[in-house]
C-alpha cells in the first residue's frame, strides 16, 4: 500500500531523514518511534508530499512527488496540534474540508458524530479544549473515508484520559481495516497499536521491528532516562543497542526501555564499558499503561548508580 | 469520545477535485474570511467615506450641479484611488500566505488533496474578489451621490475608473502575495508591503525627478521608467480612457500622445496586465519550492 525507498530530506547540511526505506501492507499499523528530532515528523511530511525530498514514496502505486494531490486523497492526516483558524466554527470548518475532500453530503455531521463532537457545530475552534481539537482533526481526517490515516504524535498534547480516548479510537479504526501510520515517542502507544515499529534516530532508520521484539517481556516495561554526566551519549546508545536494548536520545538524556525486572541491566552494560551512569529517572510504566491495568499518569522515580 | 462507531469494510478511497473546483472552494473560503475580517471592514468603510467626500467636493467645485458630474468626480477620485487601493491590496496580499504559515495552518491545508498552485490561486481570487467588492461599494456610494445631485452625465469615465481601479487592486495584490510567499512572518510581509507602497506612491516620483535632473534623462527614458510604475500606468490609463489630454502630465504626456497615439491605451493596459500576471506567476513558482512551515 505504501512504499518508501531511500527517502532523504536535508535542511541545509543536516539530514532530517537519511535514506529511510520501508513498506506497509493494507490494514496494518506502523509506528514511527524515536525522540524529538529523530525525523518522524519530516518523514510524515514527506509521505504527504508537502515537502520536497529525495527518494521515492508511493501510496497505492501513486508517486507522492509527482501526483501528491491524488496520493493525499487517500490519506487522512492528524497533526500533532490542530492548526486552524481560531475564529472558524466547527460546522464551517468541516464543510470546507468536506468540500475539498469531495466527501458525500452528510459526511461532516457523521464524522463529528463518530468522534463525539456532535452538538458542538456552532462552537468556534478557539473555544475547544486540546482534546476536542484533536478529535476535530480526527473527524476531518475521516472525511471521505480514506484508507490510510497518518497521525503525527496525536496524543502529545493530551492528558491521560484524552490519550486513552484517542488510542481507543485508533484501535477501532485499525479494526475497521484502516492502515495507520503514527509517530510517537510513547512506548505504550506503540505497544497498543503498532504491528511494526520503525525506530528512528537522527533521521536514520536504526531498527524495523515489532513492539514485541522491541520490548520482549510481557511484564512491565519501563523507560529509564540515564544521566551520563557529559559522557558520549551516542557511543553509550550504540553499546546498549548492541546489547539488545531499545534506546533513544531526546536531548535531555539517553532513554532506554527495559522490563521492570531488568532495570539494572543497561546500567551494568554501561558500567562494564567504563561509562558511569550518574543518575537515572523512571519515566513511565509502559505495559501497565498499554493494558489499562495501571495508573495512567506517568510514574516517576529517581535513583543513581555509581 | 465514547460514541465512536466505525464500520468494518473495504475502504473506498477518494477522488480529488478538479483544479477549477479546488480553486473555487479555496477562493470562496478566502472571500468569506476576508469579508469577515476587521481590515476589510475598516478599509471598505474608509474608502467609502472618502469616496463620498470626494464626490461632494467635486460637485461643489463644479459650480453648477449637473455639469459633467461623473467626469469631475472620476478625476477627483483618481488620487484617492492611487493612495488607498494599493495600500489595501498590498497589505491584504502580504498576509495571505505568511499569515497561514505563521499560524501553522498552511501545512494543514497543503496536507489535503489540493496542489500548491490551487491554494495560491484560490487565495488570490478570493482576496481579489473581496478587494473588488470593497472598491465597488465605495464607488457605488459615490455614484449614488453623483447621480442624486448631478444626474448621469459622463458615466462612462466613471465606469472606466472603476474598471482600472480593480486592475490596479489585482496588480498590487499580486505584488503583496509575492511578498507573502517570500516572508516567514506576517509582520515582516506587512512591513515589506508598506515599504513597497511608500516606494510606489511617494518615492518613485521623487526618484524619477531626481534621476531626470542628475542623469539628464531624455523624455522617452522618463516615460519608460515612469510607466513601469503600475500607479503611473494606472493614472495614464484613466486619463487616456477619459479622453482627456495627456498634456496635463507635461512633456512626458505630450511625448506619449504623439509617439503612441491610439495604441497608448493598449500599452498602458498591457503594463497593468503584466503587473497582475508576473508577480503572481513568480509567487506560484516560489511557493512550489518553499517549505510550508
XYZ file of C-alpha atoms in Angstrom:
599
model
C 0.000 0.000 0.000
C 2.815 2.408 0.898
C 6.386 2.036 -0.272
C 9.229 4.341 0.652
C 12.632 3.947 -0.956
C 15.763 5.694 0.289
C 13.966 8.825 1.429
C 16.353 11.669 2.176
C 15.391 15.123 3.391
C 18.037 17.668 4.285
C 17.653 21.066 5.891
C 20.845 22.774 4.894
C 23.572 20.283 5.716
C 21.569 18.456 8.336
C 19.779 15.314 7.201
C 16.419 15.204 8.958
C 15.644 11.930 7.185
C 18.580 9.958 5.906
C 17.981 7.090 3.492
C 14.873 5.613 5.123
C 13.100 2.758 3.302
C 10.004 0.861 4.416
C 6.732 -0.563 3.172
C 3.318 -1.063 4.744
C 0.628 -3.611 3.976
C -3.047 -2.582 3.879
C -4.791 -2.758 7.228
C -1.628 -2.765 9.290
C -0.364 -0.198 11.772
C 3.147 1.188 11.567
C 4.634 3.186 14.415
C 7.411 5.711 13.905
C 9.230 5.719 17.197
C 12.015 7.963 18.290
C 12.874 11.032 20.266
C 12.284 14.645 19.283
C 14.346 15.428 16.220
C 14.541 11.779 15.173
C 12.865 12.571 11.834
C 9.337 11.277 12.467
C 7.533 14.461 11.504
C 9.753 15.058 8.481
C 9.099 11.522 7.267
C 5.349 12.068 7.655
C 5.509 15.354 5.749
C 7.467 13.592 3.014
C 4.831 10.883 2.906
C 2.148 13.543 2.491
C 4.151 15.141 -0.312
C 4.105 18.573 1.330
C 7.884 18.919 1.440
C 10.473 18.168 -1.221
C 12.674 15.157 -0.642
C 14.952 12.753 -2.456
C 13.994 9.124 -2.931
C 10.584 7.743 -3.749
C 7.347 7.244 -1.843
C 4.289 5.649 -3.419
C 0.782 5.372 -1.997
C -1.301 2.745 -3.789
C 1.286 2.959 -6.551
C 0.908 6.751 -6.795
C 4.160 8.691 -6.602
C 3.602 11.390 -3.964
C 6.203 13.655 -5.550
C 4.601 13.613 -8.973
C 0.933 13.191 -8.069
C 0.792 14.391 -4.499
C -2.756 15.658 -4.753
C -4.090 12.259 -5.764
C -1.957 10.481 -3.164
C -3.251 12.804 -0.418
C -6.833 11.985 -1.369
C -6.130 8.520 0.021
C -4.702 9.817 3.288
C -6.371 11.361 6.311
C -3.885 13.445 8.289
C -3.992 14.238 12.003
C -1.328 16.768 13.006
C 0.347 16.968 16.375
C -1.682 20.033 17.171
C -4.639 21.184 15.134
C -3.624 24.389 13.422
C -6.753 26.053 12.242
C -8.422 29.436 12.030
C -9.472 30.156 15.592
C -12.476 32.209 14.537
C -13.912 29.449 12.369
C -16.869 27.458 13.617
C -16.751 23.677 13.616
C -19.570 23.375 11.095
C -17.977 25.715 8.554
C -14.545 24.152 9.059
C -15.935 20.683 8.481
C -17.926 21.859 5.466
C -14.799 23.398 3.922
C -12.669 20.294 4.349
C -15.558 18.046 3.284
C -15.812 20.014 0.048
C -12.039 19.824 -0.506
C -12.118 16.053 0.001
C -15.256 15.552 -2.063
C -16.951 13.927 0.875
C -20.530 12.810 0.458
C -23.329 15.028 1.785
C -23.748 14.434 5.469
C -20.196 13.148 5.865
C -19.213 16.119 8.030
C -22.031 15.532 10.512
C -21.328 11.811 10.530
C -17.621 12.395 11.207
C -18.379 14.756 14.090
C -20.812 12.186 15.448
C -18.131 9.493 15.217
C -15.671 11.413 17.340
C -18.220 12.636 19.851
C -18.354 16.257 18.729
C -21.969 16.240 17.557
C -23.782 19.200 19.061
C -20.675 21.394 19.072
C -21.074 22.588 15.481
C -21.721 26.226 16.441
C -18.615 26.449 18.631
C -15.570 28.310 17.398
C -12.265 26.438 17.174
C -10.694 28.731 19.793
C -13.328 27.605 22.313
C -12.360 23.928 22.036
C -10.146 22.141 24.528
C -6.946 20.443 23.358
C -8.652 17.064 23.330
C -11.623 18.382 21.355
C -9.302 19.947 18.803
C -7.566 16.622 18.416
C -10.929 14.950 17.891
C -11.837 17.602 15.323
C -8.614 16.841 13.465
C -9.523 13.167 13.536
C -13.021 13.942 12.260
C -11.535 15.889 9.351
C -9.148 13.015 8.641
C -12.083 10.604 8.498
C -13.989 12.695 5.932
C -14.315 10.855 2.623
C -13.315 7.637 4.349
C -9.636 7.494 3.301
C -7.974 4.061 3.563
C -4.860 5.470 5.264
C -4.714 7.574 8.423
C -1.446 9.326 9.240
C -1.044 10.754 12.721
C 1.809 12.893 13.992
C 2.080 12.357 17.746
C -1.680 12.540 18.162
C -1.590 12.325 21.950
C 1.365 14.534 22.758
C -0.803 17.448 23.915
C -3.400 15.407 25.740
C -3.882 14.369 29.337
C -4.061 10.705 30.325
C -7.814 10.423 29.773
C -7.592 12.129 26.386
C -4.740 9.822 25.398
C -6.789 6.795 26.284
C -9.706 8.030 24.167
C -7.523 8.629 21.132
C -5.770 5.272 21.428
C -9.138 3.535 21.713
C -10.367 5.367 18.623
C -7.300 4.345 16.677
C -7.760 0.728 17.751
C -11.258 0.803 16.281
C -10.007 2.410 13.083
C -7.422 -0.307 12.738
C -10.041 -2.975 13.370
C -12.182 -1.435 10.619
C -9.415 -2.062 8.097
C -7.685 1.304 8.014
C -3.946 1.453 7.524
C -2.378 3.517 10.291
C 0.934 5.294 10.358
C 1.586 7.165 13.550
C 4.525 8.913 15.097
C 5.054 8.522 18.800
C 7.694 8.656 21.443
C 5.431 6.880 23.881
C 6.140 3.147 24.079
C 2.661 2.420 25.496
C 1.029 3.712 22.310
C 3.401 1.761 20.127
C 2.672 -1.456 22.035
C -1.085 -0.845 21.968
C -1.447 -0.036 18.299
C 1.613 -0.897 16.282
C 2.107 -4.068 14.261
C 5.545 -2.817 13.352
C 7.859 -0.173 14.665
C 10.351 1.893 12.752
C 12.874 3.159 15.260
C 14.344 6.434 14.016
C 17.298 8.273 15.404
C 18.764 11.434 13.933
C 16.984 10.746 10.677
C 18.280 7.219 10.273
C 16.244 4.051 10.490
C 18.022 2.117 13.214
C 15.514 -0.709 13.523
C 12.474 -2.084 11.683
C 10.921 -4.414 14.202
C 7.784 -5.296 16.145
C 6.756 -3.955 19.542
C 7.209 -7.451 20.954
C 10.810 -7.552 19.747
C 11.494 -4.053 20.936
C 10.039 -4.780 24.368
C 10.295 -8.587 24.584
C 8.854 -9.201 28.011
C 5.166 -9.357 28.677
C 5.841 -7.918 32.072
C 6.004 -4.232 32.806
C 8.290 -2.236 30.583
C 9.740 0.964 31.894
C 11.613 3.762 30.252
C 14.686 4.959 32.097
C 16.310 8.263 31.321
C 20.006 7.996 32.051
C 22.199 10.926 33.010
C 25.706 10.112 31.801
C 27.200 13.300 33.132
C 28.636 14.510 29.867
C 29.840 11.142 28.589
C 29.345 10.356 24.910
C 25.649 9.519 24.758
C 25.789 8.324 21.170
C 28.508 5.828 21.996
C 26.538 4.669 25.027
C 23.401 4.308 22.865
C 25.324 2.148 20.400
C 26.597 -0.056 23.215
C 23.090 -0.518 24.630
C 21.660 -1.241 21.204
C 24.364 -3.797 20.698
C 23.182 -5.430 23.922
C 19.618 -5.601 22.528
C 18.002 -2.634 24.247
C 15.570 -0.128 22.720
C 17.298 3.211 23.062
C 16.705 6.785 22.003
C 18.238 10.157 22.685
C 15.882 13.013 23.471
C 18.231 15.902 24.050
C 17.891 15.663 27.824
C 19.484 12.296 28.246
C 19.577 8.795 26.948
C 16.341 6.856 27.264
C 16.239 3.085 27.384
C 13.112 0.946 27.625
C 13.563 -2.158 29.721
C 11.471 -4.686 31.619
C 10.916 -3.944 35.266
C 12.932 -6.971 36.395
C 15.969 -5.955 34.318
C 16.230 -2.286 35.171
C 19.784 -2.732 36.366
C 20.999 -4.466 33.201
C 21.598 -1.389 30.997
C 23.414 0.233 33.900
C 25.638 -2.839 34.248
C 26.266 -2.931 30.494
C 27.451 0.649 30.528
C 29.472 0.136 33.714
C 31.244 -2.798 32.053
C 32.360 -0.363 29.323
C 33.516 2.185 31.911
C 30.601 4.546 31.294
C 29.297 5.929 34.552
C 25.562 6.488 34.986
C 25.396 9.388 37.400
C 21.645 9.391 37.787
C 18.516 7.920 36.277
C 14.816 8.649 36.164
C 11.968 6.211 35.556
C 9.703 7.957 33.068
C 6.742 5.633 32.764
C 5.354 2.162 33.162
C 4.653 1.149 29.621
C 2.807 -2.155 29.858
C 0.592 -1.036 32.703
C -0.479 1.976 30.667
C -0.932 -0.020 27.485
C -3.014 -2.663 29.212
C -5.001 -0.136 31.146
C -4.134 -2.138 34.235
C -2.213 0.538 35.956
C -2.308 4.212 36.680
C -2.327 6.294 33.512
C -0.259 9.068 34.975
C 3.410 8.596 34.292
C 5.263 7.270 37.274
C 8.492 8.957 38.120
C 11.259 7.742 40.340
C 14.860 8.691 40.728
C 17.980 6.784 41.528
C 21.680 6.716 40.958
C 24.332 4.151 40.176
C 27.985 4.641 40.897
C -15.142 10.144 22.974
C -17.197 7.103 23.765
C -19.584 7.284 20.844
C -17.148 6.170 18.196
C -18.555 3.559 15.852
C -16.541 2.563 12.856
C -17.943 0.092 10.430
C -15.674 -2.539 9.003
C -15.419 -2.807 5.267
C -13.218 -2.100 2.338
C -12.090 1.481 2.305
C -13.452 3.181 -0.750
C -10.686 5.731 -1.073
C -11.443 9.083 -2.556
C -11.102 11.042 -5.720
C -9.810 14.570 -5.740
C -11.305 17.786 -7.023
C -10.531 19.188 -10.456
C -8.210 22.222 -10.318
C -11.033 24.739 -11.002
C -13.158 23.056 -8.328
C -10.406 23.209 -5.728
C -9.558 26.822 -6.618
C -13.217 27.822 -6.377
C -13.631 26.239 -2.926
C -10.496 27.847 -1.536
C -11.455 31.195 -3.108
C -14.920 31.027 -1.556
C -13.493 30.425 1.901
C -10.866 33.140 1.446
C -13.544 35.602 0.362
C -15.683 34.759 3.383
C -12.726 35.081 5.763
C -11.672 38.400 4.193
C -15.209 39.794 4.266
C -15.499 38.891 7.956
C -12.157 40.412 8.903
C -11.607 43.784 10.529
C -9.197 45.051 7.880
C -11.767 44.563 5.162
C -14.415 46.369 7.145
C -12.099 49.261 8.055
C -10.728 49.700 4.553
C -14.182 49.445 2.988
C -15.713 51.990 5.349
C -12.690 54.279 4.998
C -12.687 54.097 1.229
C -16.451 54.597 1.027
C -16.379 57.653 3.321
C -13.506 59.215 1.381
C -15.187 58.431 -1.952
C -18.407 60.124 -0.832
C -16.399 63.089 0.441
C -14.568 63.439 -2.861
C -17.896 63.224 -4.704
C -19.373 66.107 -2.741
C -16.232 68.195 -3.120
C -16.048 67.551 -6.850
C -19.663 68.544 -7.317
C -19.256 71.642 -5.170
C -16.195 72.611 -7.196
C -18.071 72.318 -10.474
C -20.051 75.441 -9.644
C -23.321 74.166 -11.042
C -24.826 70.775 -10.437
C -25.435 68.553 -13.419
C -22.408 69.596 -15.409
C -20.255 66.527 -16.123
C -20.712 65.288 -12.535
C -19.311 61.793 -13.073
C -16.335 63.039 -15.091
C -15.267 65.541 -12.436
C -15.794 63.002 -9.669
C -13.750 60.384 -11.504
C -10.909 62.861 -11.913
C -11.188 63.796 -8.255
C -11.121 60.182 -7.157
C -8.040 59.320 -9.178
C -5.627 60.459 -6.485
C -7.696 58.872 -3.724
C -7.574 55.530 -5.529
C -3.816 55.795 -6.101
C -3.294 56.330 -2.385
C -5.764 53.941 -0.769
C -6.254 50.983 -3.107
C -2.583 49.914 -3.336
C -2.375 50.055 0.460
C -5.441 47.821 0.799
C -4.228 45.335 -1.783
C -0.598 45.138 -0.652
C -1.454 44.543 2.998
C -4.172 42.022 2.128
C -1.801 40.109 -0.144
C 1.052 40.269 2.357
C -0.969 38.359 4.928
C -2.271 35.732 2.516
C 0.439 33.084 2.768
C 2.685 34.416 5.554
C -0.293 34.538 7.924
C -1.203 30.931 7.222
C 2.446 29.914 7.591
C 2.799 31.739 10.903
C -0.388 30.194 12.328
C 0.689 26.747 11.159
C -2.463 26.365 9.077
C -0.642 26.318 5.743
C 0.786 22.848 6.292
C -2.637 21.542 7.245
C -4.261 22.876 4.063
C -1.420 21.530 1.933
C -1.892 18.113 3.560
C -5.331 17.982 1.914
C -5.821 16.783 -1.673
C -5.036 20.152 -3.255
C -1.977 21.389 -5.112
C 0.060 24.409 -4.120
C -0.931 26.238 -7.304
C -4.599 25.684 -6.453
C -4.061 27.015 -2.933
C -2.337 30.201 -4.034
C -4.709 30.860 -6.944
C -7.724 30.206 -4.710
C -6.441 32.614 -2.092
C -5.605 35.220 -4.755
C -9.025 35.046 -6.378
C -10.862 35.133 -3.045
C -8.903 38.148 -1.838
C -9.147 39.809 -5.261
C -12.912 39.460 -5.241
C -13.095 40.836 -1.696
C -10.992 43.844 -2.713
C -13.076 44.461 -5.815
C -16.257 44.295 -3.721
C -14.770 46.863 -1.361
C -13.911 49.111 -4.301
C -17.321 48.614 -5.894
C -19.043 49.536 -2.663
C -17.050 52.757 -2.347
C -17.593 53.700 -5.976
C -21.225 52.644 -5.788
C -21.944 55.007 -2.900
C -20.035 57.744 -4.668
C -22.018 57.118 -7.855
C -25.232 57.311 -5.852
C -24.264 60.748 -4.546
C -23.312 61.986 -8.015
C -26.434 60.583 -9.672
C -28.594 62.147 -6.961
C -27.004 65.569 -7.194
C -25.886 65.797 -10.808
C -27.595 63.192 -12.972
C -25.902 60.577 -15.136
C -23.741 62.626 -17.489
C -20.287 61.234 -18.325
C -20.903 57.958 -16.530
C -18.588 56.117 -18.958
C -15.498 57.795 -17.490
C -16.588 56.770 -14.023
C -17.116 53.145 -15.038
C -13.704 53.037 -16.694
C -12.165 54.371 -13.500
C -13.843 51.534 -11.587
C -12.517 49.013 -14.102
C -8.946 50.303 -13.955
C -9.137 50.545 -10.159
C -9.948 46.842 -9.994
C -7.000 46.138 -12.305
C -4.742 48.219 -10.034
C -6.041 46.361 -6.972
C -5.321 42.993 -8.598
C -1.826 44.120 -9.654
C -0.973 45.289 -6.136
C -2.491 42.123 -4.696
C -0.146 40.089 -6.896
C 2.818 42.002 -5.517
C 1.502 41.510 -1.978
C 1.094 37.758 -2.480
C 4.642 37.524 -3.854
C 5.932 39.325 -0.747
C 3.863 36.976 1.402
C 5.326 33.863 -0.211
C 8.836 35.165 0.428
C 8.184 36.016 4.098
C 8.067 33.714 7.098
C 6.289 36.181 9.375
C 3.192 38.194 8.635
C 4.743 41.215 10.360
C 7.700 41.177 8.003
C 5.430 40.692 4.998
C 3.220 43.613 6.025
C 6.286 45.783 6.631
C 7.629 44.966 3.189
C 4.210 45.651 1.693
C 4.125 49.086 3.341
C 7.622 49.818 2.074
C 6.589 48.919 -1.484
C 3.515 51.135 -1.092
C 5.615 54.092 0.043
C 8.105 53.433 -2.750
C 5.427 53.316 -5.442
C 3.289 56.194 -4.149
C 5.906 58.656 -2.952
C 9.496 57.650 -3.597
C 9.189 56.718 -7.263
C 8.083 60.219 -8.291
C 10.837 61.822 -6.243
C 13.370 59.334 -7.573
C 12.301 59.941 -11.144
C 12.574 63.698 -10.717
C 15.988 63.380 -9.124
C 17.136 60.879 -11.750
C 15.958 63.125 -14.549
C 17.954 66.038 -13.181
C 21.089 64.100 -12.270
C 21.330 61.832 -15.297
C 19.692 64.258 -17.708
C 17.291 61.587 -18.916
C 15.584 62.003 -22.263
C 11.807 62.248 -22.338
C 11.373 58.756 -23.776
C 13.506 57.351 -20.946
C 11.468 59.226 -18.367
C 8.305 57.845 -19.949
C 9.632 54.261 -19.951
C 10.739 54.449 -16.320
C 7.560 56.203 -15.225
C 5.197 53.816 -16.939
C 6.941 50.844 -15.311
C 5.348 52.027 -12.060
C 1.883 50.432 -12.027
C 0.432 53.518 -10.334
C 1.641 55.768 -13.137
C 0.392 53.284 -15.722
C -2.970 53.341 -13.934
C -3.074 57.142 -13.827
C -2.234 57.490 -17.518
C -4.715 54.738 -18.418
C -7.532 56.573 -16.658
C -6.611 59.917 -18.220
C -6.490 58.343 -21.687
C -9.753 56.491 -21.042
C -11.439 59.770 -20.072
C -10.394 61.182 -23.441
C -8.508 63.867 -21.568
C -5.254 65.281 -22.862
C -2.041 63.852 -21.501
C -0.647 67.357 -21.718
C -1.540 67.627 -18.026
C 1.411 65.301 -17.393
C 3.849 67.710 -19.032
C 6.425 66.858 -21.714
C 6.208 63.142 -20.952
C 2.460 63.179 -21.608
C 2.917 65.117 -24.830
C 5.611 62.661 -25.937
C 3.414 59.643 -25.111
C 0.436 61.085 -27.025
C 2.463 61.924 -30.114
C 4.603 58.792 -30.112
C 1.992 56.134 -29.441
C -1.329 57.779 -30.303
C -4.200 55.303 -30.243
C -2.037 52.373 -29.167
C -1.091 54.081 -25.883
C -4.207 52.768 -24.135
C -3.249 49.215 -25.076
C 0.342 49.697 -23.966
C -0.776 51.015 -20.579
C -3.328 48.233 -20.180
C -0.588 45.756 -21.056
C 1.648 47.188 -18.346
C -1.129 46.812 -15.764
C -1.820 43.298 -17.036
C 1.864 42.423 -16.711
C 1.814 43.690 -13.114
C -1.080 41.327 -12.426
C 0.395 38.250 -14.090
C 4.151 38.484 -13.469
C 4.287 38.776 -9.656
C 1.559 36.151 -9.318
C 3.440 33.746 -11.590
C 6.626 34.372 -9.606
C 4.699 33.748 -6.375
C 3.388 30.417 -7.721
C 6.886 29.284 -8.723
C 8.407 30.325 -5.379
C 5.565 28.807 -3.400
C 6.049 25.458 -5.111
C 9.679 25.434 -3.955
C 9.387 26.649 -0.378
C 8.745 24.534 2.693
C 5.271 25.157 4.139
C 6.414 25.544 7.744
